[in-house]
Amino acid sequence: MATVLPPPSKRAKRDAQQAKEDVNIVPSDLPFVQVSFRAADTGTVTGGMHRIPGGSTVKQLELLINGLLGQTDEALPYAFSLAAGSDQKDAVAINSDIYTDIIKPKIRSTEDVLVIEYVPQAIFRVKAVSRCSATMPGHGGTILCSTFSPWSGSRLVTGSGDCTARLWDTDTGTPIKVLRGHDKWVLSVAWSPDGTVIATGSMDCTVRLWDAKTGKQLGRPLTGHSKWITALSFEPLHMIHGRSRGLRLASASKDTTVKIWDVSTRALLQTLSGHTASVTSARWGGLGALYTASQDKTVKIWNTLGDAAVLLKTLNVHAHWVNFIALSTDYLLRTGGFDPTARGRPLTSKMAIPSTEADLANLAKDAHARFMKGATTGGALVERVVTASDDMTMYLWNPFPSGKVNSDGSDVNIKPVARMVGHQKAINHVAFSADGRLLASAAFDNSVKIWDGSTGSFLSTLRGHVAAVYMCSWSADSRLLASCSKDCTVKVWDIRKGTLHADMPGHSDEVYAVEWSSDGSTVASGGKDKTIKLWKH
């Protein structure tokens, strides 16, 4: 009698199916393809026309482009994409090889000339944080907001429900100064891009400016708002390059207005009216536009290049409150003339903060050069904007395709690049990666979603939190993402793999604020347990 073999187990079936899926078969008779390499930032064609195998991988493309650029000794990593064409609206990323990403989906054929754009990736790599290096008590109320200094992770300022802000030395885990003066909750903090001034906004309807070195208050409080301050945004440092006027500060309030202040004289320059409900977010862009979002469901774009800000356009597409605005140039604007990722010894506050007018002018010049280089794509300045709302959607915008702001607003593109849907509840926070290529959104549906920063295409969902996610923050090399949640944890995600890299419990209550330092060395988190935790590698 013949022996009947038992049917394969579920594990054997799964393994067999996985093996079939993992095999990426490239046809053996796949012909060579003609490609032309083009720098994504300058639009310069590199090396003319080349014939390469149709199944060339990203690693092989990296070897080729490094050879063409003469970088064989110190090869750099690159990201590649098929350039947009007349019959193809958006660029197509090459993640594995040319055949799988371009030829197989029939985006292009082997008879076409492929124009491949390349972008250098971060030379340095941020070490993933995984341990709590310090717990800093001191605040007597909930931690509501925080921000690192623009030059490194050695200085941190936090705002709290105990009516104070605190300046911390994160190298030693000790407080430098308690910033006292507000008599109600501190809801917003901001650090000027030149590193000299800290601004705090409070429920007492005032804005206060503080010396970033000593923690002493600079002059009188900035009064004028009739309700609490919801957001603060400094003018980008490169905007004062070659200009006699100093930095300005924008403050948004629940009183439906945005006020612009002169930081050096602490004088009110202008009040921007137009919103009909609380202004929830304000972002000062690198091209000279100020973006404001409100609970009246609108986003307004203001031209701030002249002596007085002028309303250019109102974007009215959301069906509910607009909660947050993020810019693709946020990292460049936040760090100003500093380059925290540059090789060499880390900057100290004494080395970083300019002490003379000449130092400030040089820093503004460096900021201008960094912005022009970092924001240039295809030979033009590009600053994309994303708006997030309680209607569970986000919109991606490219308001100034020409790369400049005209006074009459005729060049403003009010058509969104993409409408991004997928979240099942209100979206709390949204952030662009440091290189502007990716976008992360955090929502009440317990998830973080990753999107393409250029096209708005959905890429992945990061699941692991078991309660609402309040905020997220990118590492300086755009490889890692930190998120904080109502579930009392901070989580670090590996974006390339789309997986959880480190789960960092430690807080005893909800975590409202998380911030990754500009040099990638430290993550700070704070929340309802009244403590600040520092996380390092």
mmCIF file with all atom_site columns, C-alpha atoms in Angstrom, residues 259-407:
data_model
loop_
_atom_site.group_PDB
_atom_site.id
_atom_site.type_symbol
_atom_site.label_atom_id
_atom_site.label_alt_id
_atom_site.label_comp_id
_atom_site.label_asym_id
_atom_site.label_entity_id
_atom_site.label_seq_id
_atom_site.pdbx_PDB_ins_code
_atom_site.Cartn_x
_atom_site.Cartn_y
_atom_site.Cartn_z
_atom_site.occupancy
_atom_site.B_iso_or_equiv
_atom_site.pdbx_formal_charge
_atom_site.auth_seq_id
_atom_site.auth_comp_id
_atom_site.auth_asym_id
_atom_site.auth_atom_id
_atom_site.pdbx_PDB_model_num
ATOM 1   C CA . LYS A 1 259 ? 1.014   90.384 14.787  1.00 0.00 ? 259 LYS A CA 1
ATOM 2   C CA . ILE A 1 260 ? 4.478   91.121 13.407  1.00 0.00 ? 260 ILE A CA 1
ATOM 3   C CA . TRP A 1 261 ? 7.108   92.455 15.808  1.00 0.00 ? 261 TRP A CA 1
ATOM 4   C CA . ASP A 1 262 ? 10.597  93.902 15.422  1.00 0.00 ? 262 ASP A CA 1
ATOM 5   C CA . VAL A 1 263 ? 12.811  91.658 17.541  1.00 0.00 ? 263 VAL A CA 1
ATOM 6   C CA . SER A 1 264 ? 15.526  94.240 18.272  1.00 0.00 ? 264 SER A CA 1
ATOM 7   C CA . THR A 1 265 ? 13.231  97.134 19.225  1.00 0.00 ? 265 THR A CA 1
ATOM 8   C CA . ARG A 1 266 ? 10.310  94.974 20.402  1.00 0.00 ? 266 ARG A CA 1
ATOM 9   C CA . ALA A 1 267 ? 7.947   97.311 18.548  1.00 0.00 ? 267 ALA A CA 1
ATOM 10  C CA . LEU A 1 268 ? 4.694   96.208 16.924  1.00 0.00 ? 268 LEU A CA 1
ATOM 11  C CA . LEU A 1 269 ? 5.085   96.625 13.173  1.00 0.00 ? 269 LEU A CA 1
ATOM 12  C CA . GLN A 1 270 ? 1.748   95.372 11.865  1.00 0.00 ? 270 GLN A CA 1
ATOM 13  C CA . THR A 1 271 ? -1.410  93.480 12.732  1.00 0.00 ? 271 THR A CA 1
ATOM 14  C CA . LEU A 1 272 ? -2.681  91.039 10.098  1.00 0.00 ? 272 LEU A CA 1
ATOM 15  C CA . SER A 1 273 ? -6.457  90.722 10.158  1.00 0.00 ? 273 SER A CA 1
ATOM 16  C CA . GLY A 1 274 ? -8.590  88.576 7.924   1.00 0.00 ? 274 GLY A CA 1
ATOM 17  C CA . HIS A 1 275 ? -9.179  85.300 9.729   1.00 0.00 ? 275 HIS A CA 1
ATOM 18  C CA . THR A 1 276 ? -12.574 84.971 11.395  1.00 0.00 ? 276 THR A CA 1
ATOM 19  C CA . ALA A 1 277 ? -11.621 82.370 14.003  1.00 0.00 ? 277 ALA A CA 1
ATOM 20  C CA . SER A 1 278 ? -8.628  81.381 16.119  1.00 0.00 ? 278 SER A CA 1
ATOM 21  C CA . VAL A 1 279 ? -5.320  81.274 14.213  1.00 0.00 ? 279 VAL A CA 1
ATOM 22  C CA . THR A 1 280 ? -3.848  77.853 14.955  1.00 0.00 ? 280 THR A CA 1
ATOM 23  C CA . SER A 1 281 ? -0.516  77.876 13.097  1.00 0.00 ? 281 SER A CA 1
ATOM 24  C CA . ALA A 1 282 ? 1.914   80.312 11.480  1.00 0.00 ? 282 ALA A CA 1
ATOM 25  C CA . ARG A 1 283 ? 4.988   79.579 9.359   1.00 0.00 ? 283 ARG A CA 1
ATOM 26  C CA . TRP A 1 284 ? 7.382   82.154 7.901   1.00 0.00 ? 284 TRP A CA 1
ATOM 27  C CA . GLY A 1 285 ? 8.631   80.748 4.592   1.00 0.00 ? 285 GLY A CA 1
ATOM 28  C CA . GLY A 1 286 ? 12.039  81.117 3.032   1.00 0.00 ? 286 GLY A CA 1
ATOM 29  C CA . LEU A 1 287 ? 10.759  82.875 -0.104  1.00 0.00 ? 287 LEU A CA 1
ATOM 30  C CA . GLY A 1 288 ? 9.298   85.758 1.893   1.00 0.00 ? 288 GLY A CA 1
ATOM 31  C CA . ALA A 1 289 ? 5.736   84.509 2.372   1.00 0.00 ? 289 ALA A CA 1
ATOM 32  C CA . LEU A 1 290 ? 4.006   84.087 5.728   1.00 0.00 ? 290 LEU A CA 1
ATOM 33  C CA . TYR A 1 291 ? 1.490   81.230 5.945   1.00 0.00 ? 291 TYR A CA 1
ATOM 34  C CA . THR A 1 292 ? -1.278  81.282 8.560   1.00 0.00 ? 292 THR A CA 1
ATOM 35  C CA . ALA A 1 293 ? -3.924  78.638 9.294   1.00 0.00 ? 293 ALA A CA 1
ATOM 36  C CA . SER A 1 294 ? -7.119  79.065 11.257  1.00 0.00 ? 294 SER A CA 1
ATOM 37  C CA . GLN A 1 295 ? -10.182 77.410 12.693  1.00 0.00 ? 295 GLN A CA 1
ATOM 38  C CA . ASP A 1 296 ? -12.136 79.304 10.025  1.00 0.00 ? 296 ASP A CA 1
ATOM 39  C CA . LYS A 1 297 ? -11.025 76.444 7.674   1.00 0.00 ? 297 LYS A CA 1
ATOM 40  C CA . THR A 1 298 ? -8.742  78.688 5.616   1.00 0.00 ? 298 THR A CA 1
ATOM 41  C CA . VAL A 1 299 ? -5.030  79.172 5.000   1.00 0.00 ? 299 VAL A CA 1
ATOM 42  C CA . LYS A 1 300 ? -3.813  82.664 4.112   1.00 0.00 ? 300 LYS A CA 1
ATOM 43  C CA . ILE A 1 301 ? -0.607  83.565 2.282   1.00 0.00 ? 301 ILE A CA 1
ATOM 44  C CA . TRP A 1 302 ? 0.946   86.961 3.054   1.00 0.00 ? 302 TRP A CA 1
ATOM 45  C CA . ASN A 1 303 ? 3.740   88.752 1.195   1.00 0.00 ? 303 ASN A CA 1
ATOM 46  C CA . THR A 1 304 ? 6.240   90.076 3.784   1.00 0.00 ? 304 THR A CA 1
ATOM 47  C CA . LEU A 1 305 ? 8.988   91.281 1.423   1.00 0.00 ? 305 LEU A CA 1
ATOM 48  C CA . GLY A 1 306 ? 7.923   94.922 1.629   1.00 0.00 ? 306 GLY A CA 1
ATOM 49  C CA . ASP A 1 307 ? 7.635   97.276 4.578   1.00 0.00 ? 307 ASP A CA 1
ATOM 50  C CA . ALA A 1 308 ? 4.098   96.018 5.229   1.00 0.00 ? 308 ALA A CA 1
ATOM 51  C CA . ALA A 1 309 ? 2.725   92.506 4.801   1.00 0.00 ? 309 ALA A CA 1
ATOM 52  C CA . VAL A 1 310 ? 0.038   92.140 2.126   1.00 0.00 ? 310 VAL A CA 1
ATOM 53  C CA . LEU A 1 311 ? -2.494  89.340 1.725   1.00 0.00 ? 311 LEU A CA 1
ATOM 54  C CA . LEU A 1 312 ? -1.855  87.455 -1.524  1.00 0.00 ? 312 LEU A CA 1
ATOM 55  C CA . LYS A 1 313 ? -4.293  84.538 -1.527  1.00 0.00 ? 313 LYS A CA 1
ATOM 56  C CA . THR A 1 314 ? -6.686  82.610 0.696   1.00 0.00 ? 314 THR A CA 1
ATOM 57  C CA . LEU A 1 315 ? -6.754  78.820 0.342   1.00 0.00 ? 315 LEU A CA 1
ATOM 58  C CA . ASN A 1 316 ? -10.212 77.510 1.177   1.00 0.00 ? 316 ASN A CA 1
ATOM 59  C CA . VAL A 1 317 ? -10.345 73.762 0.622   1.00 0.00 ? 317 VAL A CA 1
ATOM 60  C CA . HIS A 1 318 ? -10.553 72.177 4.069   1.00 0.00 ? 318 HIS A CA 1
ATOM 61  C CA . ALA A 1 319 ? -13.916 71.197 5.537   1.00 0.00 ? 319 ALA A CA 1
ATOM 62  C CA . HIS A 1 320 ? -12.910 71.695 9.183   1.00 0.00 ? 320 HIS A CA 1
ATOM 63  C CA . TRP A 1 321 ? -10.331 73.478 11.349  1.00 0.00 ? 321 TRP A CA 1
ATOM 64  C CA . VAL A 1 322 ? -6.831  73.672 9.905   1.00 0.00 ? 322 VAL A CA 1
ATOM 65  C CA . ASN A 1 323 ? -4.520  72.526 12.701  1.00 0.00 ? 323 ASN A CA 1
ATOM 66  C CA . PHE A 1 324 ? -0.998  72.764 11.381  1.00 0.00 ? 324 PHE A CA 1
ATOM 67  C CA . ILE A 1 325 ? 1.252   74.014 8.585   1.00 0.00 ? 325 ILE A CA 1
ATOM 68  C CA . ALA A 1 326 ? 4.662   72.585 7.645   1.00 0.00 ? 326 ALA A CA 1
ATOM 69  C CA . LEU A 1 327 ? 7.191   73.646 5.005   1.00 0.00 ? 327 LEU A CA 1
ATOM 70  C CA . SER A 1 328 ? 9.621   71.520 3.004   1.00 0.00 ? 328 SER A CA 1
ATOM 71  C CA . THR A 1 329 ? 12.350  74.018 4.005   1.00 0.00 ? 329 THR A CA 1
ATOM 72  C CA . ASP A 1 330 ? 11.637  73.882 7.751   1.00 0.00 ? 330 ASP A CA 1
ATOM 73  C CA . TYR A 1 331 ? 14.998  72.307 8.641   1.00 0.00 ? 331 TYR A CA 1
ATOM 74  C CA . LEU A 1 332 ? 16.956  74.879 6.619   1.00 0.00 ? 332 LEU A CA 1
ATOM 75  C CA . LEU A 1 333 ? 15.011  77.750 8.163   1.00 0.00 ? 333 LEU A CA 1
ATOM 76  C CA . ARG A 1 334 ? 15.315  76.346 11.671  1.00 0.00 ? 334 ARG A CA 1
ATOM 77  C CA . THR A 1 335 ? 19.103  75.978 11.535  1.00 0.00 ? 335 THR A CA 1
ATOM 78  C CA . GLY A 1 336 ? 19.762  79.255 9.691   1.00 0.00 ? 336 GLY A CA 1
ATOM 79  C CA . GLY A 1 337 ? 23.446  79.836 9.017   1.00 0.00 ? 337 GLY A CA 1
ATOM 80  C CA . PHE A 1 338 ? 24.553  76.915 11.181  1.00 0.00 ? 338 PHE A CA 1
ATOM 81  C CA . ASP A 1 339 ? 25.294  73.521 9.707   1.00 0.00 ? 339 ASP A CA 1
ATOM 82  C CA . PRO A 1 340 ? 24.843  71.113 12.643  1.00 0.00 ? 340 PRO A CA 1
ATOM 83  C CA . THR A 1 341 ? 25.611  68.102 10.432  1.00 0.00 ? 341 THR A CA 1
ATOM 84  C CA . ALA A 1 342 ? 29.027  69.386 9.295   1.00 0.00 ? 342 ALA A CA 1
ATOM 85  C CA . ARG A 1 343 ? 32.020  67.334 10.270  1.00 0.00 ? 343 ARG A CA 1
ATOM 86  C CA . GLY A 1 344 ? 34.234  68.652 13.043  1.00 0.00 ? 344 GLY A CA 1
ATOM 87  C CA . ARG A 1 345 ? 33.846  69.438 16.709  1.00 0.00 ? 345 ARG A CA 1
ATOM 88  C CA . PRO A 1 346 ? 30.340  70.372 17.844  1.00 0.00 ? 346 PRO A CA 1
ATOM 89  C CA . LEU A 1 347 ? 29.548  74.039 18.336  1.00 0.00 ? 347 LEU A CA 1
ATOM 90  C CA . THR A 1 348 ? 29.121  75.416 21.850  1.00 0.00 ? 348 THR A CA 1
ATOM 91  C CA . SER A 1 349 ? 26.816  78.319 22.688  1.00 0.00 ? 349 SER A CA 1
ATOM 92  C CA . LYS A 1 350 ? 29.821  80.621 23.081  1.00 0.00 ? 350 LYS A CA 1
ATOM 93  C CA . MET A 1 351 ? 31.098  79.683 19.619  1.00 0.00 ? 351 MET A CA 1
ATOM 94  C CA . ALA A 1 352 ? 27.707  79.677 17.913  1.00 0.00 ? 352 ALA A CA 1
ATOM 95  C CA . ILE A 1 353 ? 25.843  82.775 19.094  1.00 0.00 ? 353 ILE A CA 1
ATOM 96  C CA . PRO A 1 354 ? 27.013  85.871 17.158  1.00 0.00 ? 354 PRO A CA 1
ATOM 97  C CA . SER A 1 355 ? 28.344  88.605 19.426  1.00 0.00 ? 355 SER A CA 1
ATOM 98  C CA . THR A 1 356 ? 28.914  91.404 16.899  1.00 0.00 ? 356 THR A CA 1
ATOM 99  C CA . GLU A 1 357 ? 27.105  92.891 13.915  1.00 0.00 ? 357 GLU A CA 1
ATOM 100 C CA . ALA A 1 358 ? 29.820  91.478 11.643  1.00 0.00 ? 358 ALA A CA 1
ATOM 101 C CA . ASP A 1 359 ? 29.278  87.981 13.057  1.00 0.00 ? 359 ASP A CA 1
ATOM 102 C CA . LEU A 1 360 ? 25.532  88.288 12.469  1.00 0.00 ? 360 LEU A CA 1
ATOM 103 C CA . ALA A 1 361 ? 26.081  89.518 8.900   1.00 0.00 ? 361 ALA A CA 1
ATOM 104 C CA . ASN A 1 362 ? 28.366  86.557 8.164   1.00 0.00 ? 362 ASN A CA 1
ATOM 105 C CA . LEU A 1 363 ? 25.839  84.163 9.684   1.00 0.00 ? 363 LEU A CA 1
ATOM 106 C CA . ALA A 1 364 ? 23.053  85.642 7.530   1.00 0.00 ? 364 ALA A CA 1
ATOM 107 C CA . LYS A 1 365 ? 25.285  85.260 4.484   1.00 0.00 ? 365 LYS A CA 1
ATOM 108 C CA . ASP A 1 366 ? 25.884  81.597 5.332   1.00 0.00 ? 366 ASP A CA 1
ATOM 109 C CA . ALA A 1 367 ? 22.142  81.124 5.872   1.00 0.00 ? 367 ALA A CA 1
ATOM 110 C CA . HIS A 1 368 ? 21.431  82.605 2.439   1.00 0.00 ? 368 HIS A CA 1
ATOM 111 C CA . ALA A 1 369 ? 23.937  80.262 0.784   1.00 0.00 ? 369 ALA A CA 1
ATOM 112 C CA . ARG A 1 370 ? 22.538  77.213 2.618   1.00 0.00 ? 370 ARG A CA 1
ATOM 113 C CA . PHE A 1 371 ? 18.961  78.064 1.686   1.00 0.00 ? 371 PHE A CA 1
ATOM 114 C CA . MET A 1 372 ? 19.745  78.697 -1.984  1.00 0.00 ? 372 MET A CA 1
ATOM 115 C CA . LYS A 1 373 ? 21.546  75.373 -2.208  1.00 0.00 ? 373 LYS A CA 1
ATOM 116 C CA . GLY A 1 374 ? 19.140  73.276 -0.135  1.00 0.00 ? 374 GLY A CA 1
ATOM 117 C CA . ALA A 1 375 ? 15.887  74.617 -1.599  1.00 0.00 ? 375 ALA A CA 1
ATOM 118 C CA . THR A 1 376 ? 16.934  74.456 -5.258  1.00 0.00 ? 376 THR A CA 1
ATOM 119 C CA . THR A 1 377 ? 15.397  71.636 -7.297  1.00 0.00 ? 377 THR A CA 1
ATOM 120 C CA . GLY A 1 378 ? 15.702  71.432 -11.065 1.00 0.00 ? 378 GLY A CA 1
ATOM 121 C CA . GLY A 1 379 ? 17.365  74.825 -11.188 1.00 0.00 ? 379 GLY A CA 1
ATOM 122 C CA . ALA A 1 380 ? 14.512  76.631 -9.362  1.00 0.00 ? 380 ALA A CA 1
ATOM 123 C CA . LEU A 1 381 ? 13.746  77.420 -5.740  1.00 0.00 ? 381 LEU A CA 1
ATOM 124 C CA . VAL A 1 382 ? 11.007  75.118 -4.436  1.00 0.00 ? 382 VAL A CA 1
ATOM 125 C CA . GLU A 1 383 ? 9.163   75.505 -1.137  1.00 0.00 ? 383 GLU A CA 1
ATOM 126 C CA . ARG A 1 384 ? 6.249   73.133 -0.685  1.00 0.00 ? 384 ARG A CA 1
ATOM 127 C CA . VAL A 1 385 ? 3.586   73.597 1.968   1.00 0.00 ? 385 VAL A CA 1
ATOM 128 C CA . VAL A 1 386 ? 1.376   71.017 3.648   1.00 0.00 ? 386 VAL A CA 1
ATOM 129 C CA . THR A 1 387 ? -1.750  71.803 5.671   1.00 0.00 ? 387 THR A CA 1
ATOM 130 C CA . ALA A 1 388 ? -3.375  69.350 8.107   1.00 0.00 ? 388 ALA A CA 1
ATOM 131 C CA . SER A 1 389 ? -6.938  69.510 9.349   1.00 0.00 ? 389 SER A CA 1
ATOM 132 C CA . ASP A 1 390 ? -9.588  68.111 11.642  1.00 0.00 ? 390 ASP A CA 1
ATOM 133 C CA . ASP A 1 391 ? -11.350 66.927 8.483   1.00 0.00 ? 391 ASP A CA 1
ATOM 134 C CA . MET A 1 392 ? -8.829  64.015 8.453   1.00 0.00 ? 392 MET A CA 1
ATOM 135 C CA . THR A 1 393 ? -7.187  65.225 5.254   1.00 0.00 ? 393 THR A CA 1
ATOM 136 C CA . MET A 1 394 ? -4.019  67.050 4.258   1.00 0.00 ? 394 MET A CA 1
ATOM 137 C CA . TYR A 1 395 ? -3.278  69.153 1.200   1.00 0.00 ? 395 TYR A CA 1
ATOM 138 C CA . LEU A 1 396 ? 0.125   69.566 -0.413  1.00 0.00 ? 396 LEU A CA 1
ATOM 139 C CA . TRP A 1 397 ? 0.795   72.903 -2.130  1.00 0.00 ? 397 TRP A CA 1
ATOM 140 C CA . ASN A 1 398 ? 3.474   74.490 -4.292  1.00 0.00 ? 398 ASN A CA 1
ATOM 141 C CA . PRO A 1 399 ? 2.323   78.124 -4.001  1.00 0.00 ? 399 PRO A CA 1
ATOM 142 C CA . PHE A 1 400 ? 5.228   79.701 -5.899  1.00 0.00 ? 400 PHE A CA 1
ATOM 143 C CA . PRO A 1 401 ? 6.293   77.530 -8.867  1.00 0.00 ? 401 PRO A CA 1
ATOM 144 C CA . SER A 1 402 ? 8.519   80.351 -10.163 1.00 0.00 ? 402 SER A CA 1
ATOM 145 C CA . GLY A 1 403 ? 10.538  80.355 -6.934  1.00 0.00 ? 403 GLY A CA 1
ATOM 146 C CA . LYS A 1 404 ? 9.770   83.984 -6.056  1.00 0.00 ? 404 LYS A CA 1
ATOM 147 C CA . VAL A 1 405 ? 6.998   86.011 -4.461  1.00 0.00 ? 405 VAL A CA 1
ATOM 148 C CA . ASN A 1 406 ? 5.427   88.801 -6.545  1.00 0.00 ? 406 ASN A CA 1
ATOM 149 C CA . SER A 1 407 ? 3.762   91.738 -4.835  1.00 0.00 ? 407 SER A CA 1
#
